[in-house]
mmCIF file of C-alpha atoms in Angstrom:
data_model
loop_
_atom_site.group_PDB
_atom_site.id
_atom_site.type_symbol
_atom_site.label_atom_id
_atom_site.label_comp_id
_atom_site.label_asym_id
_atom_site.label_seq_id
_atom_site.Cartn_x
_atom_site.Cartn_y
_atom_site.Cartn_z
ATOM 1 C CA UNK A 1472 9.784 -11.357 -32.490
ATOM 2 C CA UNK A 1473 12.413 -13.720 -31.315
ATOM 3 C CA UNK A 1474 14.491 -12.816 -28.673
ATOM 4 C CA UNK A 1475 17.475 -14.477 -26.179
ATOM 5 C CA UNK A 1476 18.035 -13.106 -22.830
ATOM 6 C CA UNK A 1477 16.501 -10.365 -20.967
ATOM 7 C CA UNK A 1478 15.441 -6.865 -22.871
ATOM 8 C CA UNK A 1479 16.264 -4.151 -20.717
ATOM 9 C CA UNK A 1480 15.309 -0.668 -21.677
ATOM 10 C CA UNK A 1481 15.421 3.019 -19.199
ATOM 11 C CA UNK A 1482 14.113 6.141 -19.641
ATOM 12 C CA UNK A 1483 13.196 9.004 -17.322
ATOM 13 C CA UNK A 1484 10.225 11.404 -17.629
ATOM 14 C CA UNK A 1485 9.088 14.473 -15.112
ATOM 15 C CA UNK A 1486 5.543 15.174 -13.749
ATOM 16 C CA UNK A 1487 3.250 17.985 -15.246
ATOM 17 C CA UNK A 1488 0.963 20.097 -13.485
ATOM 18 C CA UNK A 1489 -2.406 20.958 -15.270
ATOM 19 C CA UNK A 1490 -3.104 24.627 -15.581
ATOM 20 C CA UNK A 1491 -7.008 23.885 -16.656
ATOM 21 C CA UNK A 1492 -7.673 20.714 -14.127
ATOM 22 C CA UNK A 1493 -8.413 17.158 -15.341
ATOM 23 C CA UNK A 1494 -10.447 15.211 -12.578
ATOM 24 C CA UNK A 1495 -13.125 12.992 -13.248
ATOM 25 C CA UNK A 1496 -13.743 9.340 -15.817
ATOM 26 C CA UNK A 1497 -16.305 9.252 -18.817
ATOM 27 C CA UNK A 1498 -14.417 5.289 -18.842
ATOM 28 C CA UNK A 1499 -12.934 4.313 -15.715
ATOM 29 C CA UNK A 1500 -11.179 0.707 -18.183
ATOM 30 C CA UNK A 1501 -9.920 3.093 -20.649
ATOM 31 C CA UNK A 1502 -8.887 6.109 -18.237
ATOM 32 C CA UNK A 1503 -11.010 8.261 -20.459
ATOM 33 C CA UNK A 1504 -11.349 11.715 -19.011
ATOM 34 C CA UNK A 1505 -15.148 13.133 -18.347
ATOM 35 C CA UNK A 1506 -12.934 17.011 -19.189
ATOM 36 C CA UNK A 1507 -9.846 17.784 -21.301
ATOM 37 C CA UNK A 1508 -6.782 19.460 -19.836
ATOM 38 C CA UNK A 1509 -3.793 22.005 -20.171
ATOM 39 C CA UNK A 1510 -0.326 21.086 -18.480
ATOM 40 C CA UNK A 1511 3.166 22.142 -18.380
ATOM 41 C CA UNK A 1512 6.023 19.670 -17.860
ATOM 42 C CA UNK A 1513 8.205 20.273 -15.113
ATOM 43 C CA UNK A 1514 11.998 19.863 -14.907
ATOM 44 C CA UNK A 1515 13.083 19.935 -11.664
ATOM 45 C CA UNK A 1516 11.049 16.833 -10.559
ATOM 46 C CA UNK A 1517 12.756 13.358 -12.378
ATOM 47 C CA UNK A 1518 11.131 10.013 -12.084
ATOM 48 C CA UNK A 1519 13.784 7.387 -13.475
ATOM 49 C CA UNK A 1520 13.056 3.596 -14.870
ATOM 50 C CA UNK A 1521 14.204 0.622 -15.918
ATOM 51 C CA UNK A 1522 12.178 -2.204 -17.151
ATOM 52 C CA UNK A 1523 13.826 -5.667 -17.877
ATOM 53 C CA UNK A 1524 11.605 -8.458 -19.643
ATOM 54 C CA UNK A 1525 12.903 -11.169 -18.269
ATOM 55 C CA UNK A 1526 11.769 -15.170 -19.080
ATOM 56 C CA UNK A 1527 12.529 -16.376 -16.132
ATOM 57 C CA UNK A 1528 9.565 -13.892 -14.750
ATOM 58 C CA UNK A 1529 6.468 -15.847 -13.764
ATOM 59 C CA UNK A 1530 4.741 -11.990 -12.961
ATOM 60 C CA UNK A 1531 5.361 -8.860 -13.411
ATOM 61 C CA UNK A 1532 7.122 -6.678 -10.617
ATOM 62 C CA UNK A 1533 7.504 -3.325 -9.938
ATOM 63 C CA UNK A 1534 9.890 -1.884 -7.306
ATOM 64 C CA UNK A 1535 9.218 1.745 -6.511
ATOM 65 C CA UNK A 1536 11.759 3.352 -4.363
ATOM 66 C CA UNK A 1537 13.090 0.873 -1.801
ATOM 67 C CA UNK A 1538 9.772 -1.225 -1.645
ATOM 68 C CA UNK A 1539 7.675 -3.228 -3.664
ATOM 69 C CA UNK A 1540 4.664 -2.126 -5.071
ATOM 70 C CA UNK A 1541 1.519 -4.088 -6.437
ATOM 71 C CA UNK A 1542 1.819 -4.002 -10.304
ATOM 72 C CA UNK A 1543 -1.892 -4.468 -12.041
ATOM 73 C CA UNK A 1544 -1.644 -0.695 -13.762
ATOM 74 C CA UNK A 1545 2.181 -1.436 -14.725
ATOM 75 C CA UNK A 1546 0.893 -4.468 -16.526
ATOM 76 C CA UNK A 1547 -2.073 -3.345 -18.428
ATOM 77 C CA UNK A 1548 0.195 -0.578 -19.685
ATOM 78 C CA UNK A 1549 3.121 -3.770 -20.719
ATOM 79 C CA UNK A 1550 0.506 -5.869 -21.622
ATOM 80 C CA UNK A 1551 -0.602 -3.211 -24.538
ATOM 81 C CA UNK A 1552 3.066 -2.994 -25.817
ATOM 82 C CA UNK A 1553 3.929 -6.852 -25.140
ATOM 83 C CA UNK A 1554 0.875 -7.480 -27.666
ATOM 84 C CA UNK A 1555 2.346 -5.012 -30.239
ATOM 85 C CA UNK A 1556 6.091 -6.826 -29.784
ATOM 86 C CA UNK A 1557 4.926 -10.400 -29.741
ATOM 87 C CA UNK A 1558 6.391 -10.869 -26.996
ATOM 88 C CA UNK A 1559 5.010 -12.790 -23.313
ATOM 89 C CA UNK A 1560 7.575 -12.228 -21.025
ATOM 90 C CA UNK A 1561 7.030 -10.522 -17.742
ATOM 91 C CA UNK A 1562 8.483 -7.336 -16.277
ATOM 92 C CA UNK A 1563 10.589 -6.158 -13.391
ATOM 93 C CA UNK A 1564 10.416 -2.484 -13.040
ATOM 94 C CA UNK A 1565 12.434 -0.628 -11.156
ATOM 95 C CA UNK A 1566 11.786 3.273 -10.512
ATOM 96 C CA UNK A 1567 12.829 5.997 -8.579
ATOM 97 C CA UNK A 1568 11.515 9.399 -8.054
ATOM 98 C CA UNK A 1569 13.547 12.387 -6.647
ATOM 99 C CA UNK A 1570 11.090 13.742 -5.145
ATOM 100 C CA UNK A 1571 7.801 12.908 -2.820
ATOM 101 C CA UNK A 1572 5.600 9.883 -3.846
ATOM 102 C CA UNK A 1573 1.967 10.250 -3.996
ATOM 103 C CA UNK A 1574 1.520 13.525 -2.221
ATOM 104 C CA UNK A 1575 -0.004 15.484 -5.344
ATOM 105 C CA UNK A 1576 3.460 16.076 -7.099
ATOM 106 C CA UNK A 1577 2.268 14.270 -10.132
ATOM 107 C CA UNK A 1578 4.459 10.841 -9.488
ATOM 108 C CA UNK A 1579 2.101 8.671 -11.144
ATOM 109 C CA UNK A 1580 2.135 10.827 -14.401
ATOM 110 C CA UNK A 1581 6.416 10.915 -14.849
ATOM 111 C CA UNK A 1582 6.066 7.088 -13.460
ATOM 112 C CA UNK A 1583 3.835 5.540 -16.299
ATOM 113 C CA UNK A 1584 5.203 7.894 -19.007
ATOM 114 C CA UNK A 1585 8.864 6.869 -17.853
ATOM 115 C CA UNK A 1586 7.654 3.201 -17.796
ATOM 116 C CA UNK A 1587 5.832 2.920 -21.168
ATOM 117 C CA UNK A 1588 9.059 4.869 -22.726
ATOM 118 C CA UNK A 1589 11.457 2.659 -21.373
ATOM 119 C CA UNK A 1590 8.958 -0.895 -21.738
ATOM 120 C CA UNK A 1591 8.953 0.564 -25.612
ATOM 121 C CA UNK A 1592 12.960 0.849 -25.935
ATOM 122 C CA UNK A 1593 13.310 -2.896 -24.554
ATOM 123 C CA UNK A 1594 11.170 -4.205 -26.937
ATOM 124 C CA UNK A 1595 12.341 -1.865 -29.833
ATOM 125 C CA UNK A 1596 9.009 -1.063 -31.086
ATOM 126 C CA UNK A 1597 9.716 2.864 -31.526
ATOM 127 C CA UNK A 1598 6.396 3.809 -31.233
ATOM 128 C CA UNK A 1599 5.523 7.311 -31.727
ATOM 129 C CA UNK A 1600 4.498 9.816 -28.809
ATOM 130 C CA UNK A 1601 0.933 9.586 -30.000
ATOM 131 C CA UNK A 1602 0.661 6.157 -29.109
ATOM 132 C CA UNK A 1603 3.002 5.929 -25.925
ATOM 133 C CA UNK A 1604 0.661 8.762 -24.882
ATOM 134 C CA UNK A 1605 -2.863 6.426 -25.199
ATOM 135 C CA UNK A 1606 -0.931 3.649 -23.149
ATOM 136 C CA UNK A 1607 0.852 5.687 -20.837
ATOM 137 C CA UNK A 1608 -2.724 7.326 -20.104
ATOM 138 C CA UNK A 1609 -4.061 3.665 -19.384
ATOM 139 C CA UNK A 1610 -2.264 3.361 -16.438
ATOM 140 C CA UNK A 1611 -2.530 6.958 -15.065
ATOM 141 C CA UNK A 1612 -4.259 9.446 -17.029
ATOM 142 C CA UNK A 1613 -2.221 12.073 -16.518
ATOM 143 C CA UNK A 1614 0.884 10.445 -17.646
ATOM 144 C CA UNK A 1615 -0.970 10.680 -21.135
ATOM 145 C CA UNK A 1616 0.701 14.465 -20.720
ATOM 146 C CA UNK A 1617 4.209 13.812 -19.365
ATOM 147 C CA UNK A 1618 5.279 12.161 -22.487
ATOM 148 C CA UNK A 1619 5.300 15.466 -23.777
ATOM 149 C CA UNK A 1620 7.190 18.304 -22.828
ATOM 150 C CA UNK A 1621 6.309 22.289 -22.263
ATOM 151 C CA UNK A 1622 3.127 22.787 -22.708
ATOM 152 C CA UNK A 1623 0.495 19.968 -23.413
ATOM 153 C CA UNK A 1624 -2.797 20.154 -24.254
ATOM 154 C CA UNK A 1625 -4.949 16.450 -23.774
ATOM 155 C CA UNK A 1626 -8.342 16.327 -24.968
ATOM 156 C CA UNK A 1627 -11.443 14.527 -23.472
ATOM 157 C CA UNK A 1628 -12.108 12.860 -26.987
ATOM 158 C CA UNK A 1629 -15.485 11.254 -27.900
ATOM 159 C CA UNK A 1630 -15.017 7.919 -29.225
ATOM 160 C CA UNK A 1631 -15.813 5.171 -26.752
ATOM 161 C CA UNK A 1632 -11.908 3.288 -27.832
ATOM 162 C CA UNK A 1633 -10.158 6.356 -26.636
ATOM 163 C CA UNK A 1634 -8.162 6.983 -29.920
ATOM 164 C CA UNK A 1635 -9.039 10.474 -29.944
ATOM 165 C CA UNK A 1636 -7.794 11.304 -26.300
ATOM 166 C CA UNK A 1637 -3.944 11.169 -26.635
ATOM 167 C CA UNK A 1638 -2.307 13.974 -25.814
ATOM 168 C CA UNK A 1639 -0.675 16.347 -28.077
ATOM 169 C CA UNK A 1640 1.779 19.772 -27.193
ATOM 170 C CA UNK A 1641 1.038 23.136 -27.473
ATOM 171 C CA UNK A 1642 4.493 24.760 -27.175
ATOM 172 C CA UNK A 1643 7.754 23.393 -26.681
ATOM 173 C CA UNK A 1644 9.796 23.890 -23.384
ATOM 174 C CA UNK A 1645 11.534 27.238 -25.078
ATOM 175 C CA UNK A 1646 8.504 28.367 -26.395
ATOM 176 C CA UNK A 1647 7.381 30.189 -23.541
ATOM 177 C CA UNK A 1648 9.907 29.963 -20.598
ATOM 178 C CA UNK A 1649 7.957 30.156 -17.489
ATOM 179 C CA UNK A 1650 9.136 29.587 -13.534
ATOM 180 C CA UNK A 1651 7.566 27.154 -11.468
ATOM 181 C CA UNK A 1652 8.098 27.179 -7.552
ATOM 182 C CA UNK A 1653 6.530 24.149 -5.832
ATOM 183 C CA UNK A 1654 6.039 24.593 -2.147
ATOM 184 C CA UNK A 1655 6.120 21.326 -0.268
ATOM 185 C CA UNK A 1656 3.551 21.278 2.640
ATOM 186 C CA UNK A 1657 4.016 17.981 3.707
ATOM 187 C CA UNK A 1658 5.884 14.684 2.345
ATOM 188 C CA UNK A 1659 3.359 11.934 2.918
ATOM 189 C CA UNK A 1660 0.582 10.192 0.999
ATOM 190 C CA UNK A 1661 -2.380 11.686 0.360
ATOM 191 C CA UNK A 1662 -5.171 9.759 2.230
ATOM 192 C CA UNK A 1663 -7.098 9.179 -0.483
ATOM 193 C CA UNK A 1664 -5.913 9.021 -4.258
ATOM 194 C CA UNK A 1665 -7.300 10.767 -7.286
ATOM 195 C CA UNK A 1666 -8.823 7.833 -8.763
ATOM 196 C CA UNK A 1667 -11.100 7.288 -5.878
ATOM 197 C CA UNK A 1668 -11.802 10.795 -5.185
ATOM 198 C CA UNK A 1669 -12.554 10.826 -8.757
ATOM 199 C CA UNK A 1670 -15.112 8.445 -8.703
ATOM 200 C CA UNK A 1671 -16.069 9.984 -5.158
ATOM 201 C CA UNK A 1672 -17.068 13.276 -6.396
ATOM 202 C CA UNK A 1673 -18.438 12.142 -9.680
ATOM 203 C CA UNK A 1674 -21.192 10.510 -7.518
ATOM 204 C CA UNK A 1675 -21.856 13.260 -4.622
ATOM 205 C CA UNK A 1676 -20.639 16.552 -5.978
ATOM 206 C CA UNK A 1677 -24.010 18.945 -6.674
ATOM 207 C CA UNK A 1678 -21.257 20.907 -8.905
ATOM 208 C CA UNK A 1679 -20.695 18.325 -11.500
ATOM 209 C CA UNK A 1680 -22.559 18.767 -14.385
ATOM 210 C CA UNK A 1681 -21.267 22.796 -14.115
ATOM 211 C CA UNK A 1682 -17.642 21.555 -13.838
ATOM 212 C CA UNK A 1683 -18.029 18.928 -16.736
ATOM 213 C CA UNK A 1684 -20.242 21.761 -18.638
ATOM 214 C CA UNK A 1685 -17.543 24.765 -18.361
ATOM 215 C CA UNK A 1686 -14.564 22.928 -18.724
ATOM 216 C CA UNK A 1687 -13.995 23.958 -22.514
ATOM 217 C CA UNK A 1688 -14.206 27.968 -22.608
ATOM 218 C CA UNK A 1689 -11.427 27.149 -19.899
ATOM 219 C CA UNK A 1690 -9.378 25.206 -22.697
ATOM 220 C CA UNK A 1691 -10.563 27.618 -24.990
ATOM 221 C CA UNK A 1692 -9.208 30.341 -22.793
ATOM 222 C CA UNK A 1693 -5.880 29.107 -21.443
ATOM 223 C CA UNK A 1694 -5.092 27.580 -25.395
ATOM 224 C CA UNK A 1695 -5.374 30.841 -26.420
ATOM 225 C CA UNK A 1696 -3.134 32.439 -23.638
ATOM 226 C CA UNK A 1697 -0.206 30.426 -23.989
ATOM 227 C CA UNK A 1698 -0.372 30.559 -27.559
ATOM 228 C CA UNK A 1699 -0.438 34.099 -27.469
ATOM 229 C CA UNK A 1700 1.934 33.943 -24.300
ATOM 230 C CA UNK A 1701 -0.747 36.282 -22.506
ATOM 231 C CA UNK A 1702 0.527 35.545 -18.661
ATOM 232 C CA UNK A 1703 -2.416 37.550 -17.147
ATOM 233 C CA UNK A 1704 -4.863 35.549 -18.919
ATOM 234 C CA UNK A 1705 -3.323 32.494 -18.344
ATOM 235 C CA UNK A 1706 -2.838 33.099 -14.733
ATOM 236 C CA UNK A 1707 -6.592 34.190 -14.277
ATOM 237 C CA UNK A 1708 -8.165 30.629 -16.084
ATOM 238 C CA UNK A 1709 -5.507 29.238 -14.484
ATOM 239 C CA UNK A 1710 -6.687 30.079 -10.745
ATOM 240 C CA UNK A 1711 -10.655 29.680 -11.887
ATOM 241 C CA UNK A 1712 -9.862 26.521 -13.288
ATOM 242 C CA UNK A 1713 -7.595 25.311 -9.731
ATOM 243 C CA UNK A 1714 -10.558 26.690 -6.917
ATOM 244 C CA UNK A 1715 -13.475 25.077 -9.532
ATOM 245 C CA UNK A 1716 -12.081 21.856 -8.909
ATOM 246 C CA UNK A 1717 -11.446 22.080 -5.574
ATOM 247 C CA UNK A 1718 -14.848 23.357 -4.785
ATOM 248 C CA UNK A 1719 -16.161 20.475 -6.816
ATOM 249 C CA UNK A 1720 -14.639 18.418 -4.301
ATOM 250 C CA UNK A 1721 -15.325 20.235 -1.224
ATOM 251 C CA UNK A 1722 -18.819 19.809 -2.024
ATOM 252 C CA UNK A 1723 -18.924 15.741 -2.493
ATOM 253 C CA UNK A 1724 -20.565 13.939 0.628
ATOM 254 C CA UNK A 1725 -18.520 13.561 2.598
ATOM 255 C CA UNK A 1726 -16.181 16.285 1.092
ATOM 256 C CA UNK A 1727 -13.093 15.784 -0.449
ATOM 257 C CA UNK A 1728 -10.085 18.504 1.325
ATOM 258 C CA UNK A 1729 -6.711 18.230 0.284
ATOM 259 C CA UNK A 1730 -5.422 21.050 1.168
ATOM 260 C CA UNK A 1731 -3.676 22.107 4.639
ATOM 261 C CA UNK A 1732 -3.049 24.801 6.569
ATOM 262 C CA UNK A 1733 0.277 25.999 4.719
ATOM 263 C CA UNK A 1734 -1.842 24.982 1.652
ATOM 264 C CA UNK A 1735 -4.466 28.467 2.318
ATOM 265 C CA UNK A 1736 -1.497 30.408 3.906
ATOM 266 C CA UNK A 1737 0.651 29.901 0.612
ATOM 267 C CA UNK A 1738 -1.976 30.903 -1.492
ATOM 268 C CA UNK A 1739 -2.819 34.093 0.781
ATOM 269 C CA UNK A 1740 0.719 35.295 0.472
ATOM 270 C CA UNK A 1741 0.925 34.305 -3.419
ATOM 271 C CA UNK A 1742 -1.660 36.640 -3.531
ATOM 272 C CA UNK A 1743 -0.307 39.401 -1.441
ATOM 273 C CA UNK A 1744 2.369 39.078 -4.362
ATOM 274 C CA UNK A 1745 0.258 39.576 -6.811
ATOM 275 C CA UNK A 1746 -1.516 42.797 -4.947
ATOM 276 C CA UNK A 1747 1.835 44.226 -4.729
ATOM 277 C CA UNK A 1748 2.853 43.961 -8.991
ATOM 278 C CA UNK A 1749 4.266 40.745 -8.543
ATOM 279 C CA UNK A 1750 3.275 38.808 -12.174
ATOM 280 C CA UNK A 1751 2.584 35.322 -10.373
ATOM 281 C CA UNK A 1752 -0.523 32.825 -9.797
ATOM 282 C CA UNK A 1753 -1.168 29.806 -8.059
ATOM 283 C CA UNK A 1754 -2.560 26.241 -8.983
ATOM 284 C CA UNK A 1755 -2.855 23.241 -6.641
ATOM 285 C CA UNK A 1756 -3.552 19.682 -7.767
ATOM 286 C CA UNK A 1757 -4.896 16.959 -5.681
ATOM 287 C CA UNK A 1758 -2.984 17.257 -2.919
ATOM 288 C CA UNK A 1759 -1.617 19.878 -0.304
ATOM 289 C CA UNK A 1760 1.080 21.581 -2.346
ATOM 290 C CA UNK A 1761 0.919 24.671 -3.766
ATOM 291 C CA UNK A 1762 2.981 25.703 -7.643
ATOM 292 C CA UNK A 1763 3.901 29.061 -8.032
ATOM 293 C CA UNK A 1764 4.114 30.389 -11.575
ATOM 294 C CA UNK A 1765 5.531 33.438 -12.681
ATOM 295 C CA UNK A 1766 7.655 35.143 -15.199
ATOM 296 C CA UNK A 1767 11.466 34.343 -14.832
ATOM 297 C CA UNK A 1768 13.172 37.479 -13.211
ATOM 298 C CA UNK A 1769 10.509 37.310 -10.519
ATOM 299 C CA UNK A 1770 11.288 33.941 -9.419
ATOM 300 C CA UNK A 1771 13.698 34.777 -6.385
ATOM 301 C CA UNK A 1772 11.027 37.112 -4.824
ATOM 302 C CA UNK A 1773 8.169 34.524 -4.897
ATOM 303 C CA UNK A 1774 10.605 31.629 -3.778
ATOM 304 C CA UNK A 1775 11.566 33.836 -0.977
ATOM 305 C CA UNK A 1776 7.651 34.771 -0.023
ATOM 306 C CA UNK A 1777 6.998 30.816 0.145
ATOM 307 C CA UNK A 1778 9.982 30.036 2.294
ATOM 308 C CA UNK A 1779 8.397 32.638 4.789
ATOM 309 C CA UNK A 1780 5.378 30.630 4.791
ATOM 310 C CA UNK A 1781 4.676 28.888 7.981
ATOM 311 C CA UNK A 1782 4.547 25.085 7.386
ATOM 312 C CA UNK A 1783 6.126 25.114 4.161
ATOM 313 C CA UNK A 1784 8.930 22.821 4.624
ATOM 314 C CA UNK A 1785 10.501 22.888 1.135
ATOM 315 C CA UNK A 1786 10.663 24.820 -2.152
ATOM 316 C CA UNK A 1787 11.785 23.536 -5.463
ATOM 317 C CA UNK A 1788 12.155 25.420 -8.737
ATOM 318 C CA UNK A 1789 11.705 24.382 -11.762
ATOM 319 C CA UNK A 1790 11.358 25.315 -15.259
ATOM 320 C CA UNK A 1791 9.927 23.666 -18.142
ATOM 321 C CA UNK A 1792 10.489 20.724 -19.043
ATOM 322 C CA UNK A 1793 10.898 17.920 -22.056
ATOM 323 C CA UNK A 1794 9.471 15.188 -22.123
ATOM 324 C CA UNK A 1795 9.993 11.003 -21.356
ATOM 325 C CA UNK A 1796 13.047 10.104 -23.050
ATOM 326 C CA UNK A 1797 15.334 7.042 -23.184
ATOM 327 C CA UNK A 1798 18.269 7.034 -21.220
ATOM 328 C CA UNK A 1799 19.182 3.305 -21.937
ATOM 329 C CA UNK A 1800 18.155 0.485 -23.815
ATOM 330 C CA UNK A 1801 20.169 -2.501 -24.269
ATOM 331 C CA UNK A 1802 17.365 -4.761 -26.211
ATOM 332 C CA UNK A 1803 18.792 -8.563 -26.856
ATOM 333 C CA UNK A 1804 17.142 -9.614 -30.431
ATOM 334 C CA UNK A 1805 17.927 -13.202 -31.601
ATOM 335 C CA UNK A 1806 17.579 -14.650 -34.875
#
């Protein structure tokens, strides 16, 4: 591929939460997951990218927000679609999320799928989702899902290359129109991320082998819900699915808690909900906030039992969402 000047491609892409949990590495190079997983894409939560291959680069950059950021998983992700372009030119990427960074939210899956969509406009190689999915899961394996919208299903796979664990979708965003309402129970960092913790529990957890063992009549179970749009079976594999993992990682030496106070209380009054004929269940991810899902018209009521939530500081609703798309690309081909 010959090129003059920089390539420049954008795209944005939103964060998913998983509905049956994905924690835990059967390949820690290839982000190969030790379970398979069930998401939906959210659309109230936007990360936004630009990536410019630029010759004058001597390294690849990445600035996240208003700071730089090291940028080894941005470049094994470029490096995969540089080799598939011909092309050696480093990166500066530039992204933006509009909402908390690295407090269980997700960022790193809506930041690699908006990176790998965007790197793949600037170097016009219009590769399909199957394949932006395997790279985007290199550098975070959850991003394998956000390149997807609604609801995404992405196997563990078997084969030791990964080829078999891209992600694939279940329904599309309309298929099944479901709130979400994500309370925010604090807005910094996690203190530790999920590829430690990962690797953490893996080694100390006494629940492992059960989690790794059950893990697929939970697919099984929640595949089956949404494609039958069953919300009362979906919300009960949903919940066993959310406390297994969390147990899992309660139980690692020393344990794993990512949850806070607001964290229980939310759940408690999510609940209470529930008890009083409320259709609505709860998931958490690794970190301390808490998603609310329910059916549409019942949206208000739950985002008005979070607010009363002590330590809640914030609630966003969302619905579901597409997923990573191109919002720009302005690639400069020569002869």
């Amino acid at each position: 591929m010959s090129t003059e000047g920089p390539l420049i491609g954008c795209a944005e892409a939103h964060p998913n939460i998983a509905l049956v949990k994905y924690w835990g590495k059967r390949d820690e190079k290839l982000n190969l997951p030790a379970v398979g997983s069930i998401s939906v894409t959210l659309d109230a939560l936007t990360t936004r990218t630009r990536v410019t291959f630029d010759p004058a680069l001597r390294r690849d950059e990445l600035r996240l927000g208003d700071g730089e950021a090291g940028a080894a998983r941005v470049s094994v992700c470029l490096d995969l679609l540089r080799e598939k372009a011909g092309v050696g030119w480093y990166a500066r990427v530039e992204s933006e999320n509009d909402f908390p960074t690295g407090a269980g939210l997700a960022s790193s899956a809506s930041g690699f799928a908006a990176l790998v969509r965007a790197a793949d406009a600037a170097l016009g190689l219009g590769l399909d989702e199957r394949e932006l999915s395997g790279i985007a899961r290199r550098g975070s394996g959850s991003a394998a899902r956000s390149i997807f919208g609604g609801y995404v299903e992405w196997p563990r796979g078997e084969r030791p290359d990964g080829s078999d664990s891209v992600a694939h979708q279940l329904l599309p965003p309309g298929g099944w129109p479901l709130a979400v309402l994500v309370a925010i129970t604090t807005r910094r960092s996690k203190p530790k991320g999920s590829s430690e913790g990962m690797k953490h529990t893996a080694r100390t957890s006494p629940y492992w082998e059960a989690w790794v063992e059950g893990q697929e009549e939970d697919l099984a179970a929640a595949r089956g819900a949404i494609l039958r749009r069953d919300f009362q079976a979906l919300a009960e594999v949903s919940e066993r699915s959310c406390l297994k993992m969390h147990a899992l990682m309660m139980a690692s030496s020393p344990g794993l808690l990512y949850w806070n106070g607001a964290t229980v209380e939310a759940i408690h009054a999510i609940r209470g909900l529930r008890h009083e004929g409320i259709p609505v269940f709860f998931t958490v991810d690794a970190g301390p906030q808490v998603k609310a899902i329910c059916l549409p018209s019942f949206a208000d009521e739950v985002e008005r039992a979070l607010r009363g939530v002590g330590g809640v500081l914030e609630v966003i609703r969302s619905g579901i969402g597409d997923g990573a798309r191109v919002t720009h690309a302005m690639p400069v081909v020569g002869d």
